[in-house]
CSV table of C-alpha atoms and ligand atoms in Angstrom, one decimal:
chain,number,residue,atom,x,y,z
A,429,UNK,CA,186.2,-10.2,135.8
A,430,UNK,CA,188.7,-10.3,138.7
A,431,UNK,CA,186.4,-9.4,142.0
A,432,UNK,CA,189.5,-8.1,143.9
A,433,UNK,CA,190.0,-5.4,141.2
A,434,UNK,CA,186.8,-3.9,141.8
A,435,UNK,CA,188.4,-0.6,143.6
A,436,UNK,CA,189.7,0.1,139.8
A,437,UNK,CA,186.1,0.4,138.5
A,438,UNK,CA,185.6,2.5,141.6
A,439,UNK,CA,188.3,4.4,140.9
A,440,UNK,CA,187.9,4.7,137.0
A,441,UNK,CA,184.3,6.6,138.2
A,442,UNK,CA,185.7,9.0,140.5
A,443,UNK,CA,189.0,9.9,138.4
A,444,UNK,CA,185.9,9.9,134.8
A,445,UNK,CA,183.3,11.8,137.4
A,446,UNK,CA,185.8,14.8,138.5
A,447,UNK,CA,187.1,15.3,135.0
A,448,UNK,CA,183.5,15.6,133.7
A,449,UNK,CA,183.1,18.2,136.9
A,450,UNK,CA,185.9,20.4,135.7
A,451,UNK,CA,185.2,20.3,132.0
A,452,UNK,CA,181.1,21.7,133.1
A,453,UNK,CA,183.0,24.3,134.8
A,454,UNK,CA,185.7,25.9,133.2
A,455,UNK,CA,185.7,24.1,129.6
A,456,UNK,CA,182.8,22.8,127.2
A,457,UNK,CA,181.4,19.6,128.1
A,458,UNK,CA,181.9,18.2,124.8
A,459,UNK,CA,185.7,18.8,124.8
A,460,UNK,CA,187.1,14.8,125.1
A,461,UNK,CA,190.1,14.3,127.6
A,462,UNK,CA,191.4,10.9,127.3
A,463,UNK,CA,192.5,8.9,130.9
A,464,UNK,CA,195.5,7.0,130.3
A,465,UNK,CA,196.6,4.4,132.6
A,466,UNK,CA,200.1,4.4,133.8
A,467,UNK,CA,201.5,1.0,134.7
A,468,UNK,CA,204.7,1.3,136.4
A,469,UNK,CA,205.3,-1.7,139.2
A,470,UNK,CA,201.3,-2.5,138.5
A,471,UNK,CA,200.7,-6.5,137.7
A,472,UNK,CA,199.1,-6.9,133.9
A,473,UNK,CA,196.3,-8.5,135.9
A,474,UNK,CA,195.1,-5.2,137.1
A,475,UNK,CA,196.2,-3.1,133.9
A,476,UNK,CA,194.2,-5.9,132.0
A,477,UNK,CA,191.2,-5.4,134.4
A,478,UNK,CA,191.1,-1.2,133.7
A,479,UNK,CA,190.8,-1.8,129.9
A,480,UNK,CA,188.0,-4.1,130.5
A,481,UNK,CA,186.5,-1.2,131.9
A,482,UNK,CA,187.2,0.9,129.0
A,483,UNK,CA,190.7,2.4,129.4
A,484,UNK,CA,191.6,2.4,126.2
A,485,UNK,CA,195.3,3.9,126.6
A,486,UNK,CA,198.7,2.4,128.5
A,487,UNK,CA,201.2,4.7,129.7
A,488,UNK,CA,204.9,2.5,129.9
A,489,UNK,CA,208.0,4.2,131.9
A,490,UNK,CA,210.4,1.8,132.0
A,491,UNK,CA,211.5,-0.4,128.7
A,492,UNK,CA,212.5,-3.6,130.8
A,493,UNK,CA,209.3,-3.6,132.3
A,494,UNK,CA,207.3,-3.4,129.8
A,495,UNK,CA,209.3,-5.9,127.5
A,496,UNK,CA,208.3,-8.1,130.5
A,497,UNK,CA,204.7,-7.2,130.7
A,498,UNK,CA,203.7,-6.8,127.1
A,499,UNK,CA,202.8,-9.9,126.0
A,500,UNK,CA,200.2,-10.5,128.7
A,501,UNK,CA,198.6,-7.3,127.9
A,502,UNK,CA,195.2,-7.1,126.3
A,503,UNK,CA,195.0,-6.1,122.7
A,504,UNK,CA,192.3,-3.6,123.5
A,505,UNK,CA,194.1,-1.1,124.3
A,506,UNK,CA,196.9,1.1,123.1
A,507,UNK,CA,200.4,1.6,124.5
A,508,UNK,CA,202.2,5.0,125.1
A,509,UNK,CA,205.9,5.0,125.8
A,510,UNK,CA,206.4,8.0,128.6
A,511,UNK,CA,209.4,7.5,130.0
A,512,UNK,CA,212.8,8.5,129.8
A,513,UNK,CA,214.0,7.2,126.4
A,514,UNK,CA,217.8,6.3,126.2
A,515,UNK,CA,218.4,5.8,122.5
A,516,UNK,CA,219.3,2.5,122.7
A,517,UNK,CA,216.7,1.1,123.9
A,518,UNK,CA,214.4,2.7,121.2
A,519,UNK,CA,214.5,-0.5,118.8
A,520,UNK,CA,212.9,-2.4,121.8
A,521,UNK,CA,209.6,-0.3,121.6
A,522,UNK,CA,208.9,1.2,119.1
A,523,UNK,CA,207.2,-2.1,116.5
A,524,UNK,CA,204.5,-1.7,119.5
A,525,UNK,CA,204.2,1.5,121.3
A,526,UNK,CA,201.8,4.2,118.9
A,527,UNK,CA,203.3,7.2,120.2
A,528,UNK,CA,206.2,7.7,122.1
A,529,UNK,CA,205.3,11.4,124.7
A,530,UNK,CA,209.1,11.7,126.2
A,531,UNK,CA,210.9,13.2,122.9
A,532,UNK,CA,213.0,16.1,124.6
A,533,UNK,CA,215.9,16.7,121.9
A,534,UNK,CA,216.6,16.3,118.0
A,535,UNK,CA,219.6,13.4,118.6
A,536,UNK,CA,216.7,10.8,119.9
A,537,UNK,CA,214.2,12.5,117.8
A,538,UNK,CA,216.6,11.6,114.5
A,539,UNK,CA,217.4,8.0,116.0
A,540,UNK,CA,213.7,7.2,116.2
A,541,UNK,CA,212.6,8.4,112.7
A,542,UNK,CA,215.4,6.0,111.3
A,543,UNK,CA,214.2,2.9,113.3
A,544,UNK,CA,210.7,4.1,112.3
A,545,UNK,CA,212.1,4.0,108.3
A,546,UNK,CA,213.3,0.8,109.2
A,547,UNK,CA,210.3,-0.6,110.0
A,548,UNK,CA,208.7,1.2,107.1
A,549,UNK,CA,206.0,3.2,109.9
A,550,UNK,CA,205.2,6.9,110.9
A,551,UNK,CA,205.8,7.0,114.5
A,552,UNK,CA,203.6,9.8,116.5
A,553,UNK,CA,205.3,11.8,118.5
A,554,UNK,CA,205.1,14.4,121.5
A,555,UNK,CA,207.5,16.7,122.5
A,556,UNK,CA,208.2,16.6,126.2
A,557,UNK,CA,208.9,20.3,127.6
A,558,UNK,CA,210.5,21.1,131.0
A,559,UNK,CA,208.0,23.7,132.3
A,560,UNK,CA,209.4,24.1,135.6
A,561,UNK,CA,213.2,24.4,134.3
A,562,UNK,CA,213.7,21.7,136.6
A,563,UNK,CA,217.2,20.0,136.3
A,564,UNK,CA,216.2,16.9,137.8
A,565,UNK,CA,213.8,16.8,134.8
A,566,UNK,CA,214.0,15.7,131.4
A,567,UNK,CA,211.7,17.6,128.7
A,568,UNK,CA,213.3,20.7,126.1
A,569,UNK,CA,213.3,24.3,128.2
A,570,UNK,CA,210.6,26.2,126.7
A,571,UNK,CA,212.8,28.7,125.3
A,572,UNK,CA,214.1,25.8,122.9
A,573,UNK,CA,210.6,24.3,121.8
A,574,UNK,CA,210.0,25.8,118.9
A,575,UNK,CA,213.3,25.5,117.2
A,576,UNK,CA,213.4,21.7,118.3
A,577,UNK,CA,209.8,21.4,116.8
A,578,UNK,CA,210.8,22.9,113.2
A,579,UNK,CA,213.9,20.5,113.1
A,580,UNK,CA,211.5,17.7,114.1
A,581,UNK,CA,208.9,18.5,111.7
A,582,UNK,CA,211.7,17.5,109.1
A,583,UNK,CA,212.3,13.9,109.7
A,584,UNK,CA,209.6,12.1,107.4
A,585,UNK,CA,208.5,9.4,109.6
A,586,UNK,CA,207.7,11.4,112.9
A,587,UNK,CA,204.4,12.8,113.2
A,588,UNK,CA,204.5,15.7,116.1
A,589,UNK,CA,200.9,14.8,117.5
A,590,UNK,CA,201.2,17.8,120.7
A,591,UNK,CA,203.2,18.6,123.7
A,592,UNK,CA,203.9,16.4,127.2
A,593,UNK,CA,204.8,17.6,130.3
A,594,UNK,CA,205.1,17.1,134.0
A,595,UNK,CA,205.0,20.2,135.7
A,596,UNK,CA,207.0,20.5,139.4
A,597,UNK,CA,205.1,19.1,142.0
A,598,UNK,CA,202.9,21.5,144.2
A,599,UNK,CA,203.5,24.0,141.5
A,600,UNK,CA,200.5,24.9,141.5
A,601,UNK,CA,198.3,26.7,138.0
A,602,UNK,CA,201.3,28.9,136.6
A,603,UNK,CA,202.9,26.1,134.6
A,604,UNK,CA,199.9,24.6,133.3
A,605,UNK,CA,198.8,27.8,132.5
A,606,UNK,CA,202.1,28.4,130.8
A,607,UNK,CA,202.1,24.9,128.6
A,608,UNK,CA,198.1,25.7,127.5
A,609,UNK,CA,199.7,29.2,125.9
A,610,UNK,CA,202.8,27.4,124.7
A,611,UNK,CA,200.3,24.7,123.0
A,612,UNK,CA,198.1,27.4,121.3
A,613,UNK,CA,201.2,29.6,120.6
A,614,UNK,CA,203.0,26.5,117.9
A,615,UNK,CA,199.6,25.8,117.1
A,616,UNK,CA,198.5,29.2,115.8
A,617,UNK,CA,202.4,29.0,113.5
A,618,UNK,CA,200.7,26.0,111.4
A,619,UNK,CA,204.5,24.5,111.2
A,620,UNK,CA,204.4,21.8,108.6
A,621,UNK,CA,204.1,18.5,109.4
A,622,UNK,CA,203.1,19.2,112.5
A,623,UNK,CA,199.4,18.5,114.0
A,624,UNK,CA,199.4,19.9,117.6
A,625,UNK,CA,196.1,18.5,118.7
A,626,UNK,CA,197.1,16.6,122.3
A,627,UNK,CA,198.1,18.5,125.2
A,628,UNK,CA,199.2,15.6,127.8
A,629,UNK,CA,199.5,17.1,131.2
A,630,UNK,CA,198.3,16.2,134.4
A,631,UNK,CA,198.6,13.1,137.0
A,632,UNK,CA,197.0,12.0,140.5
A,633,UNK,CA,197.8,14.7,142.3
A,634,UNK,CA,196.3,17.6,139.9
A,635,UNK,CA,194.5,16.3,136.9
A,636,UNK,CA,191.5,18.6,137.3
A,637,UNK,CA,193.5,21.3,137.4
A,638,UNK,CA,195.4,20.2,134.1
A,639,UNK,CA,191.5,19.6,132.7
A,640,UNK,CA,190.8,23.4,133.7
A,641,UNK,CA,194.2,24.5,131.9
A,642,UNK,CA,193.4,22.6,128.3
A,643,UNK,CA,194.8,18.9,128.9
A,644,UNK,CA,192.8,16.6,126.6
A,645,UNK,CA,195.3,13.7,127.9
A,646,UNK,CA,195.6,13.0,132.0
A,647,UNK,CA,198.1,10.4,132.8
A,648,UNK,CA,196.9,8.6,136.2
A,649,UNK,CA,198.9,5.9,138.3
A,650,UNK,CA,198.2,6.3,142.0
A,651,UNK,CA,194.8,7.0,141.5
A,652,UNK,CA,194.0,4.2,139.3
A,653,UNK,CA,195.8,1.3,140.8
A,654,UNK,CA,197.1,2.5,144.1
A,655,UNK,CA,199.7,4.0,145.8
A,656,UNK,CA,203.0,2.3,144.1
A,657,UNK,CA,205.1,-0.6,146.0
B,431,PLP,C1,204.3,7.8,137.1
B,431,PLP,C2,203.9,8.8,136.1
B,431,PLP,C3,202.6,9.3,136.0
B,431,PLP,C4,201.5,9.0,136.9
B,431,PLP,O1,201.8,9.4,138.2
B,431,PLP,P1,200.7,9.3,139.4
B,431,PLP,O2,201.1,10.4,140.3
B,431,PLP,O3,200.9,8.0,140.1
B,431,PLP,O4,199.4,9.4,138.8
B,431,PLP,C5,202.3,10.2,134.9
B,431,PLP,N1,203.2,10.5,134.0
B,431,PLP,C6,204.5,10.0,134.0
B,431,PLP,C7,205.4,10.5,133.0
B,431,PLP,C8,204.9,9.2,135.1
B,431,PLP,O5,206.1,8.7,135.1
């Protein structure tokens, strides 16, 4: 291994020792939250280097990137798409992503589950929400969730896996207060075909507090690799 990527082990211990710290305080040790790497502008050198010390999940933003990157990436680990997903661009990703986190509306949720026919595959699936009502944002308003997740749960080669979100910045505990109750709301109505088990929230800036608030999947860039060129 790649000496001059040793400040990603360091950094993998840290990001791995302060989740464990808020799990011991507000949640049960035993609960699993998964650390996804996010790779956007970061060389498959060091993405390579992080799942060779056990990152085990890729978050991809951008299509053309990852087209470019792919190929060099290690086998080891599995890729997320968890960007913003133009429809077009769906038939790029989607014979190697295993779940795709940005689905915001039934239009690319349909176009997916036909490329996903296609290709005779289930695709998982999480529903991104706007929590913040944010217009600069992407993600279904929360008022819209649940009708968006019974028309999903319709398509036959979807599988809704949970919810996704990015919460506004300095927002502080409200809004991941307010996905953790919209999680356990659609889980408690049992919709068919749908399996809410992952709750993705949280980034650099605030994954302990997403931990303390029920996220079982932190999404970390800046932490992990650096502050972005
Ligand atoms: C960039 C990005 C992240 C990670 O952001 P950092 O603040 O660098 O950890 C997480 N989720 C999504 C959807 C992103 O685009």
């Amino acid at each position: 291994m790649d000496e001059k990527f040793s400040y990603i082990s360091e950094n993998i211990k840290k990001i791995i020792f302060n989740i464990e710290e808020a799990k011991a305080k507000y949640r049960n040790s035993n609960d699993v939250v998964e650390i996804m790497a996010v790779t956007k502008t970061v060389p498959y050198e060091a993405v390579n280097y992080a799942v060779e010390c056990g990152i085990k999940l890729l978050g991809e933003n951008r299509v053309q990137e990852y087209l470019s990157k792919k190929e060099f990436y290690s086998p080891k680990a599995e890729v997320h798409f968890i960007g913003h997903l133009q429809s077009n661009k769906i038939k790029y990703i989607i014979d190697s992503v295993s779940m795709i986190q940005s689905v915001d509306s039934f239009k690319l949720a349909k176009e997916i589950d036909r490329l996903a026919k296609n290709q005779n595959i289930k695709m998982n699936v999480l529903i991104e929400v706007n929590i913040g009502d944010e217009p600069s944002k992407s993600g279904i308003s929360s008022v819209e969730l649940e009708s968006l997740m019974h028309q999903v749960s319709q398509l036959e080669n979807i599988k809704v896996k949970g919810l996704m979100a990015i919460p506004p910045v300095g927002g502080g505990e409200k809004y991941f207060e307010k996905m953790h109750e919209l999680f356990i709301d659609i889980q408690a109505k049992n919709i068919d075909n749908i399996n809410m088990s992952i709750l993705s929230m949280g980034m650099s800036s605030d994954y302990e507090l997403a931990v303390k608030h029920g996220s079982n999947l932190v999404r970390i860039g800046t932490k992990l690799f650096g502050v972005r060129k």
